[in-house]
Amino acid sequence: MTRPELLAADHIRELVQSHTNTERITRDDGTTSIHAVTHPPLLDQLQQATTGSSNLSDDNAGTRFGSKPAGHLEALDLLARIDRQSAALGDVHGIDEPHLTKRLIRLSGFIGHRPDRQVKAWWSAARVITHWDSPAYRPHGTPCPACWDTGTLRIRIDEEIGHCTGCGETWDATGSPDTPPLGLLAQHVRWCSDHEVTKPRHWLLDDGGFPVECTECLDFREAWASWRAGQTEAVARGA
Ligand SMILES: [Zn+2]
Ligand SMILES: [Zn+2]
C-alpha cells in the first residue's frame, strides 16, 4: 500500500498545528466506519508526554501505561533532537529563532515545498511516540538495521511507520526514495526473530532429530556479537 508523499510543509503543519485526520474505527462486532478526528499539534502532545499530564485520569495510568517512563524519556529525547536539528537547519537558512514552534514555521517557508528526510523523521517519530492508547510494537531481539542497537525499534502497523529511538532512522510505506520501506524492516524483524540473532547460537534439528547449528545466520550473529562486544568495551573504558 502506498500513500502520496507528504511535503515538509505538511509534516511541519502537523507538528505545530491542530490537524484533522479521517480515521477508520473498527468496532467490537467487526464493522468499521470513517470518522474525522482532530489532534492537537504533535509538539504539544510530546510536551504533554514529558510532563506526564496525559488527558486520561490517573486511575488508568498505572495499568494502561506500563511503559510510561520509557515513553516519557523518548518524548524528551525527541523534543531535544528536533530542537537541535532544527536549530542547525535554521543556521543554514539564516533563521535565528529561539522558540521551537516559530522556528519550524519559518523553516517551512524555506524547505516546505519539497519532501525533507529529516523533517519526515521528526514527524514519524512524534507519531510513534505520542500514541499512548496503543503502544508501538517493540521487537525485542531485533537489532536496528541502521545502528545495530537492540530495544530501540518501534513499529506502528496501523500508521505504517517504523522508527528507531537510538539513531532516528525511519521506515514507512510511502515508497519514497529517501526512506527505506517498512516491508524491508518487517522482513528483517522476522528473520532476526526466526534466527534468534541476539542469542549466542541458533540450533536446528536435523532429520534424525539431532541439534545442528544453523549456518544461515552465522555471519550476522558474529558481526552483531562483535559490534556488541565493542560497545561494551567502549562503555567500560568510559568512552
Ligand atoms: Zn537505529
Ligand atoms: Zn539461524
Short mmCIF file of C-alpha atoms and ligand atoms in Angstrom, two decimals:
data_model
loop_
_atom_site.label_atom_id
_atom_site.label_comp_id
_atom_site.label_asym_id
_atom_site.label_seq_id
_atom_site.Cartn_x
_atom_site.Cartn_y
_atom_site.Cartn_z
CA MET A 1 0.00 0.00 0.00
CA THR A 2 1.35 3.43 -0.88
CA ARG A 3 0.28 6.91 0.11
CA PRO A 4 1.06 10.17 -1.67
CA GLU A 5 4.32 11.62 -0.42
CA LEU A 6 3.90 14.50 2.03
CA LEU A 7 5.91 17.71 1.76
CA ALA A 8 8.00 19.13 4.59
CA ALA A 9 5.31 21.82 4.98
CA ASP A 10 2.68 19.10 5.63
CA HIS A 11 4.85 17.46 8.28
CA ILE A 12 5.67 20.77 9.97
CA ARG A 13 1.99 21.73 9.98
CA GLU A 14 1.09 18.59 11.93
CA LEU A 15 3.97 19.23 14.34
CA VAL A 16 2.87 22.80 15.15
CA GLN A 17 -0.89 22.99 14.43
CA SER A 18 -4.01 21.07 15.35
CA HIS A 19 -4.93 18.80 12.49
CA THR A 20 -7.90 16.70 11.48
CA ASN A 21 -7.49 13.22 10.07
CA THR A 22 -10.06 10.82 8.81
CA GLU A 23 -9.66 7.56 10.66
CA ARG A 24 -11.23 4.17 10.29
CA ILE A 25 -12.74 2.96 13.55
CA THR A 26 -13.25 -0.79 13.98
CA ARG A 27 -15.98 -1.74 16.45
CA ASP A 28 -16.07 -4.89 18.54
CA ASP A 29 -18.53 -6.52 16.15
CA GLY A 30 -16.07 -6.05 13.28
CA THR A 31 -17.93 -3.28 11.44
CA THR A 32 -15.96 -0.19 10.54
CA SER A 33 -16.76 3.44 9.96
CA ILE A 34 -14.83 6.56 8.99
CA HIS A 35 -14.59 9.44 11.47
CA ALA A 36 -12.93 12.84 11.36
CA VAL A 37 -10.63 13.09 14.39
CA THR A 38 -8.92 16.32 15.47
CA HIS A 39 -5.48 16.00 17.07
CA PRO A 40 -3.53 18.65 18.99
CA PRO A 41 -0.15 19.67 17.48
CA LEU A 42 2.35 16.80 17.74
CA LEU A 43 4.84 19.03 19.59
CA ASP A 44 2.16 19.79 22.23
CA GLN A 45 1.46 16.09 22.58
CA LEU A 46 5.17 15.40 23.08
CA GLN A 47 5.41 18.21 25.62
CA GLN A 48 2.45 16.75 27.47
CA ALA A 49 4.10 13.36 27.46
CA THR A 50 7.23 14.76 29.11
CA THR A 51 5.29 16.36 31.95
CA GLY A 52 3.14 13.27 32.35
CA SER A 53 -0.05 15.32 32.19
CA SER A 54 -1.86 12.89 29.97
CA ASN A 55 -5.50 13.58 29.26
CA LEU A 56 -6.54 10.28 30.82
CA SER A 57 -7.26 10.04 34.53
CA ASP A 58 -4.55 8.94 36.94
CA ASP A 59 -6.56 5.86 37.81
CA ASN A 60 -5.73 4.45 34.44
CA ALA A 61 -2.10 5.48 34.49
CA GLY A 62 -0.79 2.53 36.44
CA THR A 63 -2.43 -0.17 34.41
CA ARG A 64 -2.62 1.28 30.93
CA PHE A 65 0.75 2.98 30.82
CA GLY A 66 3.11 0.26 31.89
CA SER A 67 5.72 1.66 29.55
CA LYS A 68 5.16 5.25 30.56
CA PRO A 69 8.62 6.04 31.99
CA ALA A 70 10.24 4.87 28.76
CA GLY A 71 7.75 6.86 26.68
CA HIS A 72 8.41 9.88 28.86
CA LEU A 73 12.16 9.73 28.17
CA GLU A 74 11.58 9.09 24.47
CA ALA A 75 9.40 12.21 24.27
CA LEU A 76 12.10 14.30 25.99
CA ASP A 77 14.78 12.84 23.72
CA LEU A 78 12.78 13.54 20.61
CA LEU A 79 12.00 17.15 21.57
CA ALA A 80 15.72 17.70 22.21
CA ARG A 81 16.57 16.10 18.86
CA ILE A 82 14.05 18.25 16.95
CA ASP A 83 15.28 21.36 18.76
CA ARG A 84 18.94 20.59 18.00
CA GLN A 85 18.47 19.56 14.38
CA SER A 86 16.05 22.38 13.52
CA ALA A 87 18.46 24.93 15.02
CA ALA A 88 21.20 23.54 12.75
CA LEU A 89 18.83 23.66 9.78
CA GLY A 90 17.87 27.21 10.79
CA ASP A 91 21.55 28.22 10.70
CA VAL A 92 21.76 27.04 7.11
CA HIS A 93 18.85 29.33 6.14
CA GLY A 94 19.83 32.28 8.34
CA ILE A 95 17.00 31.73 10.84
CA ASP A 96 17.88 32.66 14.41
CA GLU A 97 14.66 31.90 16.28
CA PRO A 98 14.88 30.55 19.84
CA HIS A 99 11.23 29.42 20.00
CA LEU A 100 10.92 25.94 18.53
CA THR A 101 7.41 26.27 17.07
CA LYS A 102 8.15 29.64 15.49
CA ARG A 103 11.46 28.31 14.15
CA LEU A 104 9.72 25.37 12.45
CA ILE A 105 7.10 27.66 10.87
CA ARG A 106 9.85 29.91 9.50
CA LEU A 107 11.77 26.86 8.26
CA SER A 108 8.66 25.74 6.43
CA GLY A 109 8.95 28.88 4.27
CA PHE A 110 12.37 27.72 3.08
CA ILE A 111 12.10 23.95 2.81
CA GLY A 112 8.34 23.32 2.89
CA HIS A 113 7.85 22.96 -0.86
CA ARG A 114 9.54 19.56 -1.10
CA PRO A 115 9.76 16.37 0.97
CA ASP A 116 12.52 16.56 3.59
CA ARG A 117 14.01 13.42 5.07
CA GLN A 118 14.87 14.96 8.43
CA VAL A 119 11.52 16.71 8.91
CA LYS A 120 9.76 13.48 8.00
CA ALA A 121 11.82 11.64 10.61
CA TRP A 122 10.68 14.12 13.31
CA TRP A 123 7.07 13.70 12.26
CA SER A 124 7.25 9.88 12.11
CA ALA A 125 8.94 9.65 15.48
CA ALA A 126 6.38 12.01 17.05
CA ARG A 127 3.52 9.94 15.64
CA VAL A 128 5.08 6.76 17.01
CA ILE A 129 5.75 8.16 20.49
CA THR A 130 2.53 10.11 21.07
CA HIS A 131 0.15 7.16 20.77
CA TRP A 132 -0.37 6.37 24.44
CA ASP A 133 -3.54 4.36 23.99
CA SER A 134 -1.91 1.63 21.93
CA PRO A 135 1.83 1.34 22.49
CA ALA A 136 4.08 0.74 19.49
CA TYR A 137 5.31 -2.78 18.81
CA ARG A 138 8.86 -3.26 20.14
CA PRO A 139 10.58 -6.20 18.51
CA HIS A 140 12.92 -7.34 21.25
CA GLY A 141 15.88 -9.25 20.00
CA THR A 142 15.99 -7.39 16.70
CA PRO A 143 19.00 -5.14 16.22
CA CYS A 144 18.20 -1.91 14.36
CA PRO A 145 19.49 -2.43 10.80
CA ALA A 146 20.82 1.14 10.80
CA CYS A 147 22.64 1.41 14.16
CA TRP A 148 22.65 -2.25 15.40
CA ASP A 149 21.28 -1.35 18.81
CA THR A 150 18.55 -3.51 20.32
CA GLY A 151 15.40 -2.45 22.15
CA THR A 152 15.22 0.79 20.15
CA LEU A 153 12.90 -0.17 17.28
CA ARG A 154 9.27 0.98 17.42
CA ILE A 155 6.79 -0.10 14.80
CA ARG A 156 3.23 1.08 14.29
CA ILE A 157 1.47 -1.23 11.88
CA ASP A 158 -1.67 0.97 11.85
CA GLU A 159 0.34 4.05 10.88
CA GLU A 160 2.72 2.09 8.65
CA ILE A 161 5.69 3.72 10.35
CA GLY A 162 8.84 2.29 11.86
CA HIS A 163 11.26 4.35 13.96
CA CYS A 164 14.49 3.75 15.87
CA THR A 165 14.77 5.76 19.09
CA GLY A 166 18.52 5.13 19.04
CA CYS A 167 19.62 6.56 15.70
CA GLY A 168 16.44 8.29 14.47
CA GLU A 169 16.11 6.18 11.30
CA THR A 170 12.55 5.80 9.99
CA TRP A 171 10.80 3.37 7.67
CA ASP A 172 7.44 3.84 6.00
CA ALA A 173 5.15 2.60 3.29
CA THR A 174 5.15 5.66 1.04
CA GLY A 175 7.67 4.16 -1.34
CA SER A 176 9.61 7.44 -1.38
CA PRO A 177 13.22 7.03 -2.49
CA ASP A 178 14.74 8.62 0.61
CA THR A 179 13.04 6.40 3.21
CA PRO A 180 13.63 2.66 3.43
CA PRO A 181 10.39 0.69 3.03
CA LEU A 182 8.61 -0.66 6.10
CA GLY A 183 8.32 -4.04 4.38
CA LEU A 184 12.09 -4.37 4.46
CA LEU A 185 12.15 -3.68 8.19
CA ALA A 186 9.34 -6.20 8.74
CA GLN A 187 11.37 -8.80 6.84
CA HIS A 188 14.43 -8.01 8.96
CA VAL A 189 12.42 -8.32 12.19
CA ARG A 190 11.00 -11.68 11.13
CA TRP A 191 14.40 -13.02 10.08
CA CYS A 192 16.06 -11.86 13.32
CA SER A 193 13.31 -13.43 15.39
CA ASP A 194 13.35 -16.71 13.42
CA HIS A 195 17.10 -16.96 13.87
CA GLU A 196 17.22 -15.60 17.45
CA VAL A 197 20.18 -13.49 16.42
CA THR A 198 20.84 -11.93 19.82
CA LYS A 199 21.35 -15.32 21.46
CA PRO A 200 24.79 -16.97 21.35
CA ARG A 201 23.77 -19.78 18.97
CA HIS A 202 20.88 -20.89 16.80
CA TRP A 203 20.18 -24.61 16.91
CA LEU A 204 18.08 -26.52 14.39
CA LEU A 205 17.12 -30.18 14.41
CA ASP A 206 18.36 -32.37 11.57
CA ASP A 207 16.34 -35.19 10.02
CA GLY A 208 17.42 -37.54 12.78
CA GLY A 209 16.29 -35.13 15.47
CA PHE A 210 19.82 -34.13 16.41
CA PRO A 211 20.65 -30.48 17.08
CA VAL A 212 22.76 -28.85 14.37
CA GLU A 213 23.89 -25.27 14.31
CA CYS A 214 22.15 -23.03 11.77
CA THR A 215 24.65 -21.62 9.29
CA GLU A 216 22.39 -19.09 7.56
CA CYS A 217 22.58 -16.62 10.43
CA LEU A 218 26.16 -17.31 11.50
CA ASP A 219 27.77 -14.29 9.81
CA PHE A 220 25.11 -11.86 11.03
CA ARG A 221 25.27 -13.27 14.56
CA GLU A 222 29.06 -12.99 14.73
CA ALA A 223 29.10 -9.49 13.27
CA TRP A 224 26.44 -8.31 15.70
CA ALA A 225 28.11 -10.01 18.69
CA SER A 226 31.47 -8.42 17.94
CA TRP A 227 29.83 -5.00 17.49
CA ARG A 228 28.11 -5.57 20.84
CA ALA A 229 31.39 -6.53 22.50
CA GLY A 230 32.98 -3.35 21.10
CA GLN A 231 30.15 -1.29 22.59
CA THR A 232 30.55 -2.89 26.00
CA GLU A 233 34.31 -2.29 25.87
CA ALA A 234 33.79 1.34 24.95
CA VAL A 235 31.41 1.79 27.90
CA ALA A 236 33.90 0.07 30.22
CA ARG A 237 36.64 2.43 29.03
CA GLY A 238 34.31 5.33 29.71
CA ALA A 239 34.38 6.41 26.07
ZN ZN B 1 18.88 2.60 14.95
ZN ZN B 2 19.71 -19.30 12.08
#
